[in-house]
CSV table of C-alpha atoms in Angstrom, one decimal:
chain,number,residue,atom,x,y,z
A,1,UNK,CA,0.0,0.0,0.0
A,2,UNK,CA,3.0,2.4,0.6
A,3,UNK,CA,4.4,1.7,-2.9
A,4,UNK,CA,7.9,1.5,-1.4
A,5,UNK,CA,10.0,-0.9,-3.3
A,6,UNK,CA,12.2,-2.0,-0.4
A,7,UNK,CA,9.2,-4.0,1.1
A,8,UNK,CA,9.4,-6.3,-1.9
A,9,UNK,CA,12.8,-7.4,-0.8
A,10,UNK,CA,11.5,-7.9,2.8
A,11,UNK,CA,8.7,-10.0,1.3
A,12,UNK,CA,11.3,-12.1,-0.6
A,13,UNK,CA,13.2,-12.9,2.5
A,14,UNK,CA,10.1,-13.6,4.5
A,15,UNK,CA,8.8,-15.9,1.8
A,16,UNK,CA,12.1,-17.9,1.8
A,17,UNK,CA,12.0,-18.3,5.5
A,18,UNK,CA,8.4,-19.3,5.4
A,19,UNK,CA,9.1,-22.0,2.8
A,20,UNK,CA,11.9,-23.3,5.0
A,21,UNK,CA,9.2,-23.6,7.7
A,22,UNK,CA,6.4,-25.3,5.8
A,23,UNK,CA,5.7,-25.8,2.0
A,24,UNK,CA,2.2,-24.4,2.5
A,25,UNK,CA,3.9,-21.0,2.2
A,26,UNK,CA,3.8,-21.5,-1.6
A,27,UNK,CA,0.3,-19.8,-1.1
A,28,UNK,CA,2.0,-16.5,-0.3
A,29,UNK,CA,3.2,-15.8,-3.9
A,30,UNK,CA,-0.2,-17.1,-5.2
A,31,UNK,CA,-2.0,-14.7,-2.9
A,32,UNK,CA,0.3,-11.8,-3.9
A,33,UNK,CA,-0.3,-12.6,-7.6
A,34,UNK,CA,-4.1,-12.8,-7.0
A,35,UNK,CA,-4.0,-9.4,-5.4
A,36,UNK,CA,-1.9,-7.8,-8.1
A,37,UNK,CA,-4.0,-9.2,-11.0
A,38,UNK,CA,-7.3,-8.0,-9.5
A,39,UNK,CA,-6.3,-4.8,-7.9
A,40,UNK,CA,-6.2,-2.1,-10.6
A,41,UNK,CA,-4.2,0.4,-8.5
A,42,UNK,CA,-1.5,-2.2,-7.9
A,43,UNK,CA,-1.3,-4.0,-11.2
A,44,UNK,CA,1.5,-1.9,-12.4
A,45,UNK,CA,3.8,-3.9,-10.1
A,46,UNK,CA,3.6,-6.9,-12.6
A,47,UNK,CA,5.7,-4.7,-15.1
A,48,UNK,CA,8.3,-3.8,-12.4
A,49,UNK,CA,11.4,-5.8,-11.6
A,50,UNK,CA,10.9,-5.7,-7.8
A,51,UNK,CA,8.4,-8.6,-7.5
A,52,UNK,CA,10.5,-10.9,-9.6
A,53,UNK,CA,13.7,-10.0,-7.6
A,54,UNK,CA,11.7,-10.8,-4.5
A,55,UNK,CA,11.0,-14.3,-5.9
A,56,UNK,CA,14.7,-14.7,-6.8
A,57,UNK,CA,15.7,-13.7,-3.3
A,58,UNK,CA,13.2,-16.1,-1.8
A,59,UNK,CA,14.6,-19.0,-3.8
A,60,UNK,CA,18.1,-18.1,-2.6
A,61,UNK,CA,17.0,-18.2,1.1
A,62,UNK,CA,15.1,-21.5,0.3
A,63,UNK,CA,18.1,-23.0,-1.6
A,64,UNK,CA,19.3,-25.3,1.3
A,65,UNK,CA,16.1,-27.3,0.8
A,66,UNK,CA,16.5,-27.3,-2.9
A,67,UNK,CA,20.1,-28.5,-2.7
A,68,UNK,CA,19.3,-31.1,-0.2
A,69,UNK,CA,16.4,-32.5,-2.3
A,70,UNK,CA,18.6,-32.6,-5.4
A,71,UNK,CA,21.1,-34.7,-3.4
A,72,UNK,CA,18.4,-37.0,-2.0
A,73,UNK,CA,16.3,-37.9,-5.1
A,74,UNK,CA,13.9,-35.0,-4.4
A,75,UNK,CA,12.5,-36.8,-1.4
A,76,UNK,CA,10.5,-34.2,0.4
A,77,UNK,CA,9.3,-32.6,-2.9
A,78,UNK,CA,8.2,-36.0,-4.1
A,79,UNK,CA,6.5,-36.7,-0.8
A,80,UNK,CA,4.4,-33.5,-1.0
A,81,UNK,CA,3.6,-33.9,-4.7
A,82,UNK,CA,3.6,-37.3,-6.4
A,83,UNK,CA,3.0,-39.2,-3.2
A,84,UNK,CA,0.1,-37.0,-2.3
A,85,UNK,CA,-1.4,-37.3,-5.7
A,86,UNK,CA,-1.0,-41.0,-5.5
A,87,UNK,CA,-3.1,-41.0,-2.3
A,88,UNK,CA,-6.1,-39.2,-3.9
A,89,UNK,CA,-9.3,-41.2,-3.5
A,90,UNK,CA,-12.5,-41.1,-5.5
A,91,UNK,CA,-15.0,-38.3,-4.9
A,92,UNK,CA,-16.2,-38.6,-1.3
A,93,UNK,CA,-19.0,-36.3,0.2
A,94,UNK,CA,-18.4,-38.2,3.5
A,95,UNK,CA,-14.7,-36.9,3.6
A,96,UNK,CA,-15.7,-33.4,2.8
A,97,UNK,CA,-18.4,-33.4,5.6
A,98,UNK,CA,-15.7,-34.8,8.0
A,99,UNK,CA,-13.4,-32.0,7.0
A,100,UNK,CA,-16.1,-29.4,7.4
A,101,UNK,CA,-17.1,-30.7,10.8
A,102,UNK,CA,-13.5,-30.8,12.0
A,103,UNK,CA,-12.8,-27.3,10.8
A,104,UNK,CA,-16.1,-25.9,12.5
A,105,UNK,CA,-15.2,-27.8,15.7
A,106,UNK,CA,-11.7,-26.3,15.9
A,107,UNK,CA,-12.5,-22.7,14.9
A,108,UNK,CA,-15.9,-22.8,16.6
A,109,UNK,CA,-19.2,-22.7,14.7
A,110,UNK,CA,-20.1,-18.9,14.7
A,111,UNK,CA,-16.6,-17.7,14.1
A,112,UNK,CA,-16.2,-20.2,11.2
A,113,UNK,CA,-19.4,-19.0,9.6
A,114,UNK,CA,-18.3,-15.4,10.2
A,115,UNK,CA,-14.9,-15.9,8.7
A,116,UNK,CA,-16.4,-17.5,5.5
A,117,UNK,CA,-18.8,-14.6,5.3
A,118,UNK,CA,-16.1,-12.1,5.8
A,119,UNK,CA,-13.9,-13.6,3.0
A,120,UNK,CA,-16.7,-13.7,0.6
A,121,UNK,CA,-17.8,-10.1,1.5
A,122,UNK,CA,-14.2,-8.9,1.1
A,123,UNK,CA,-14.1,-10.4,-2.4
A,124,UNK,CA,-17.3,-8.7,-3.2
A,125,UNK,CA,-16.3,-5.3,-1.9
A,126,UNK,CA,-12.9,-5.5,-3.7
A,127,UNK,CA,-14.6,-6.4,-7.0
A,128,UNK,CA,-17.5,-3.9,-6.7
A,129,UNK,CA,-15.6,-0.9,-5.1
A,130,UNK,CA,-12.0,-1.7,-6.0
A,131,UNK,CA,-11.2,-1.5,-2.3
A,132,UNK,CA,-7.6,-2.3,-1.9
A,133,UNK,CA,-7.8,-3.6,1.7
A,134,UNK,CA,-10.7,-5.8,0.9
A,135,UNK,CA,-8.9,-7.3,-2.1
A,136,UNK,CA,-5.9,-7.9,0.1
A,137,UNK,CA,-7.9,-9.7,2.8
A,138,UNK,CA,-9.6,-11.8,0.1
A,139,UNK,CA,-6.5,-12.6,-1.9
A,140,UNK,CA,-4.5,-13.7,1.3
A,141,UNK,CA,-7.3,-16.1,2.5
A,142,UNK,CA,-9.5,-17.4,-0.3
A,143,UNK,CA,-6.9,-19.3,-2.4
A,144,UNK,CA,-5.8,-21.6,0.4
A,145,UNK,CA,-9.4,-22.0,1.8
A,146,UNK,CA,-10.8,-22.8,-1.6
A,147,UNK,CA,-7.9,-25.2,-2.5
A,148,UNK,CA,-8.1,-27.3,0.6
A,149,UNK,CA,-12.0,-27.3,0.6
A,150,UNK,CA,-12.1,-28.7,-2.9
A,151,UNK,CA,-9.2,-31.2,-2.2
A,152,UNK,CA,-11.2,-32.4,0.9
A,153,UNK,CA,-13.6,-34.2,-1.5
A,154,UNK,CA,-10.8,-36.6,-2.5
A,155,UNK,CA,-8.2,-36.4,0.4
A,156,UNK,CA,-8.2,-36.3,4.1
A,157,UNK,CA,-7.3,-32.8,5.1
A,158,UNK,CA,-5.4,-32.3,8.4
A,159,UNK,CA,-7.0,-29.7,10.7
A,160,UNK,CA,-4.1,-27.4,10.8
A,161,UNK,CA,-3.5,-27.1,7.0
A,162,UNK,CA,-6.1,-24.4,6.5
A,163,UNK,CA,-5.1,-22.3,9.5
A,164,UNK,CA,-3.3,-19.5,7.5
A,165,UNK,CA,-6.6,-18.8,5.8
A,166,UNK,CA,-8.3,-18.3,9.1
A,167,UNK,CA,-5.7,-15.9,10.3
A,168,UNK,CA,-6.4,-13.5,7.5
A,169,UNK,CA,-10.1,-14.3,7.4
A,170,UNK,CA,-10.3,-13.3,11.2
A,171,UNK,CA,-8.8,-9.9,10.1
A,172,UNK,CA,-11.5,-9.6,7.5
A,173,UNK,CA,-14.2,-10.4,10.0
A,174,UNK,CA,-12.8,-7.8,12.4
A,175,UNK,CA,-12.7,-5.3,9.7
A,176,UNK,CA,-16.3,-5.9,8.9
A,177,UNK,CA,-17.3,-5.8,12.6
A,178,UNK,CA,-15.9,-2.3,13.0
A,179,UNK,CA,-17.2,-1.0,9.7
A,180,UNK,CA,-19.9,1.5,10.5
A,181,UNK,CA,-22.0,0.3,7.5
A,182,UNK,CA,-22.0,-3.1,8.7
A,183,UNK,CA,-22.8,-2.3,12.3
A,184,UNK,CA,-26.2,-3.3,13.8
A,185,UNK,CA,-27.4,-4.4,17.1
A,186,UNK,CA,-27.9,-7.9,15.8
A,187,UNK,CA,-24.4,-8.0,14.4
A,188,UNK,CA,-22.9,-6.9,17.7
A,189,UNK,CA,-24.9,-9.5,19.6
A,190,UNK,CA,-23.7,-12.2,17.1
A,191,UNK,CA,-20.1,-11.0,17.6
A,192,UNK,CA,-20.3,-11.2,21.4
A,193,UNK,CA,-22.0,-14.6,21.2
A,194,UNK,CA,-19.4,-16.0,18.9
A,195,UNK,CA,-16.6,-14.9,21.1
A,196,UNK,CA,-18.1,-16.5,24.2
A,197,UNK,CA,-18.8,-19.8,22.3
A,198,UNK,CA,-15.3,-19.8,20.8
A,199,UNK,CA,-13.9,-19.3,24.4
A,200,UNK,CA,-15.8,-22.3,25.6
A,201,UNK,CA,-14.6,-24.4,22.7
A,202,UNK,CA,-11.0,-23.4,23.4
A,203,UNK,CA,-11.3,-24.3,27.1
A,204,UNK,CA,-12.9,-27.6,26.3
A,205,UNK,CA,-10.2,-28.4,23.8
A,206,UNK,CA,-7.4,-27.7,26.3
A,207,UNK,CA,-9.2,-29.8,28.9
A,208,UNK,CA,-10.0,-32.7,26.6
A,209,UNK,CA,-7.2,-35.0,27.9
A,210,UNK,CA,-8.8,-35.1,31.3
A,211,UNK,CA,-12.5,-34.8,30.4
A,212,UNK,CA,-14.5,-38.1,31.0
A,213,UNK,CA,-15.9,-38.1,27.4
A,214,UNK,CA,-14.2,-38.7,24.1
A,215,UNK,CA,-14.0,-35.6,21.8
A,216,UNK,CA,-12.6,-37.2,18.8
A,217,UNK,CA,-11.7,-40.5,17.2
A,218,UNK,CA,-8.5,-42.1,18.7
A,219,UNK,CA,-7.9,-39.6,21.5
A,220,UNK,CA,-4.5,-38.8,20.0
A,221,UNK,CA,-3.4,-36.8,23.0
A,222,UNK,CA,-3.9,-39.6,25.6
A,223,UNK,CA,-1.9,-42.8,26.5
A,224,UNK,CA,1.6,-41.8,25.7
A,225,UNK,CA,2.9,-41.3,29.2
A,226,UNK,CA,1.6,-44.7,30.2
A,227,UNK,CA,3.2,-46.3,27.1
A,228,UNK,CA,6.5,-44.6,27.8
A,229,UNK,CA,6.5,-45.9,31.4
A,230,UNK,CA,5.9,-49.5,30.1
A,231,UNK,CA,8.7,-49.1,27.5
A,232,UNK,CA,11.1,-47.8,30.1
A,233,UNK,CA,10.2,-50.7,32.4
A,234,UNK,CA,10.9,-53.3,29.7
A,235,UNK,CA,14.0,-51.4,28.6
A,236,UNK,CA,15.4,-51.7,32.2
A,237,UNK,CA,14.7,-55.4,32.2
A,238,UNK,CA,16.4,-56.0,28.9
A,239,UNK,CA,19.5,-53.7,29.5
A,240,UNK,CA,21.3,-56.5,31.3
A,241,UNK,CA,21.7,-58.2,27.9
A,242,UNK,CA,23.2,-55.2,26.2
A,243,UNK,CA,22.2,-51.9,24.7
A,244,UNK,CA,18.5,-51.6,23.9
A,245,UNK,CA,17.1,-49.4,21.2
A,246,UNK,CA,13.4,-48.5,20.7
A,247,UNK,CA,11.5,-48.8,17.4
A,248,UNK,CA,8.1,-47.3,17.0
A,249,UNK,CA,5.9,-48.4,14.1
A,250,UNK,CA,4.8,-45.3,12.2
A,251,UNK,CA,6.2,-41.8,12.9
A,252,UNK,CA,3.6,-41.0,15.4
A,253,UNK,CA,4.6,-43.7,17.9
A,254,UNK,CA,8.3,-43.0,17.4
A,255,UNK,CA,8.0,-39.2,17.8
A,256,UNK,CA,5.7,-39.5,20.9
A,257,UNK,CA,8.0,-42.0,22.6
A,258,UNK,CA,11.0,-39.7,21.9
A,259,UNK,CA,9.2,-37.0,23.8
A,260,UNK,CA,8.0,-39.0,26.8
A,261,UNK,CA,10.7,-41.7,27.4
A,262,UNK,CA,13.1,-41.0,30.2
A,263,UNK,CA,16.1,-39.1,29.0
A,264,UNK,CA,14.4,-38.5,25.6
A,265,UNK,CA,16.5,-41.1,23.6
A,266,UNK,CA,16.4,-41.3,19.9
A,267,UNK,CA,13.5,-43.7,18.8
A,268,UNK,CA,13.7,-45.3,15.4
A,269,UNK,CA,10.9,-46.1,13.0
A,270,UNK,CA,9.6,-48.1,10.0
A,271,UNK,CA,12.9,-48.2,8.0
A,272,UNK,CA,14.3,-50.6,10.6
A,273,UNK,CA,11.6,-53.2,9.6
A,274,UNK,CA,11.7,-52.8,5.9
A,275,UNK,CA,9.0,-50.2,5.6
A,276,UNK,CA,9.2,-46.6,4.4
A,277,UNK,CA,10.2,-44.4,7.3
A,278,UNK,CA,9.6,-41.1,5.6
A,279,UNK,CA,12.0,-38.6,7.1
A,280,UNK,CA,13.4,-41.3,9.5
A,281,UNK,CA,15.0,-42.9,6.4
A,282,UNK,CA,17.5,-40.0,6.4
A,283,UNK,CA,18.2,-39.9,10.2
A,284,UNK,CA,19.7,-43.3,10.8
A,285,UNK,CA,21.2,-46.3,9.0
A,286,UNK,CA,19.6,-49.5,10.3
A,287,UNK,CA,22.6,-51.7,9.4
A,288,UNK,CA,24.7,-49.8,11.9
A,289,UNK,CA,22.6,-51.4,14.6
A,290,UNK,CA,23.1,-55.1,13.7
A,291,UNK,CA,23.3,-57.3,16.8
A,292,UNK,CA,21.4,-54.8,18.9
A,293,UNK,CA,18.4,-55.7,21.0
A,294,UNK,CA,15.2,-53.7,20.6
A,295,UNK,CA,11.8,-52.9,21.9
A,296,UNK,CA,9.3,-52.7,19.0
A,297,UNK,CA,6.0,-50.9,19.5
A,298,UNK,CA,3.0,-50.4,17.5
A,299,UNK,CA,-0.4,-48.7,18.1
A,300,UNK,CA,-3.6,-50.7,17.2
A,301,UNK,CA,-4.7,-47.5,15.4
A,302,UNK,CA,-1.9,-47.9,13.0
A,303,UNK,CA,-2.0,-51.7,13.0
A,304,UNK,CA,0.9,-53.8,11.9
A,305,UNK,CA,-0.7,-56.2,9.6
A,306,UNK,CA,1.7,-59.1,10.0
A,307,UNK,CA,3.7,-59.0,13.2
A,308,UNK,CA,5.3,-62.3,12.3
A,309,UNK,CA,7.5,-60.4,9.8
A,310,UNK,CA,9.5,-59.1,12.8
A,311,UNK,CA,11.2,-62.5,12.9
A,312,UNK,CA,12.8,-61.6,9.5
A,313,UNK,CA,14.7,-58.8,11.2
A,314,UNK,CA,15.7,-60.3,14.6
A,315,UNK,CA,17.2,-63.6,15.8
A,316,UNK,CA,14.6,-63.9,18.6
A,317,UNK,CA,11.2,-62.1,19.1
A,318,UNK,CA,9.1,-62.4,22.3
A,319,UNK,CA,5.6,-61.0,22.4
A,320,UNK,CA,3.5,-59.2,21.9
A,321,UNK,CA,2.6,-57.8,25.4
A,322,UNK,CA,-0.5,-55.6,25.1
A,323,UNK,CA,-0.9,-52.3,27.0
A,324,UNK,CA,-4.5,-51.0,27.0
A,325,UNK,CA,-5.0,-47.3,27.8
A,326,UNK,CA,-8.3,-45.9,29.0
A,327,UNK,CA,-10.0,-42.6,29.9
A,328,UNK,CA,-13.1,-42.3,31.9
A,329,UNK,CA,-15.1,-42.4,28.7
A,330,UNK,CA,-13.7,-45.9,28.0
A,331,UNK,CA,-10.9,-47.6,26.1
A,332,UNK,CA,-8.6,-45.4,23.9
A,333,UNK,CA,-6.3,-48.0,22.1
A,334,UNK,CA,-4.1,-51.0,22.6
A,335,UNK,CA,-0.4,-50.8,22.2
A,336,UNK,CA,1.6,-53.9,21.4
A,337,UNK,CA,5.2,-54.3,22.6
A,338,UNK,CA,7.7,-56.9,21.4
A,339,UNK,CA,11.1,-57.8,23.0
A,340,UNK,CA,13.4,-58.3,20.0
A,341,UNK,CA,16.9,-59.7,20.2
A,342,UNK,CA,19.8,-59.8,17.7
A,343,UNK,CA,18.9,-57.2,15.0
A,344,UNK,CA,19.8,-58.6,11.6
A,345,UNK,CA,19.6,-55.4,9.5
A,346,UNK,CA,17.9,-54.9,6.3
A,347,UNK,CA,20.7,-55.2,3.6
A,348,UNK,CA,19.4,-58.5,2.3
A,349,UNK,CA,15.7,-57.7,2.5
A,350,UNK,CA,13.3,-55.9,0.2
A,351,UNK,CA,10.5,-53.6,1.3
């Protein structure tokens, strides 16, 4: 809005840093382009060098990730593109409704409706009155919201992916709320009610681990401390026969155990048992642990289809030993723990 060229370079650095943080930041240039194309008073920037130099600057800041990918068969780029595309399912209204319900639940119903209304209203005001602020609010929220909403018909959208749209959508909602032309007693009443309901949802969300009822499938926040205590207990029992490593089936189990185990040791994952370990593939070489003993853990929610395969990777496997975790609302899940001796490595095995 200031027409100062120096801010383009600040944007370039910010975009590069954002891309280092999360690839969803690709929507930043998409939003900027949307704004420049549809805002008549700012379209001239498309003929200036500054936006393109900003892109170049962002690529330079982002270059460590590009170089790493080039050296590692484009692993993370492939994961976010080809692998995601390969997971697309057929059209599913059920998945869309599940996505919609989860978004409304997290944002809170009235605030969610308000944000959607504010984004649409901002687009309307930007188009009808060529209002630059409205165009900016619309351009920085609508693309990501529309993209993930449409994708939800064919792919399970994680709750947090759409968050950037809500940040700007909230600004659009606040802008409307304090706009004198939009003000009315009913609108003010709606605003106060929505904030109160949102606060209640927030409090319930934070208290969910200790509430006697289940608020979501799987109760992902519960049971990890109990599991860690059991793993530590078994680890102490096995330590008399040598060093013991811990392997969690799927990254969720591995990462949670890393956090909760005593001393926060490194926990390994699927690549130790011939599966794709995603980022874990790059963090350790299983063959460097040949001869080690291990505790192998999997969660019934991410069920290991054939536990007998563990015998291909160890000289001796004992188990499983089940650990059932509960809340007052009932059973959460079963964890299965195996005592594994004499790791063989994976050099002679295929996935």
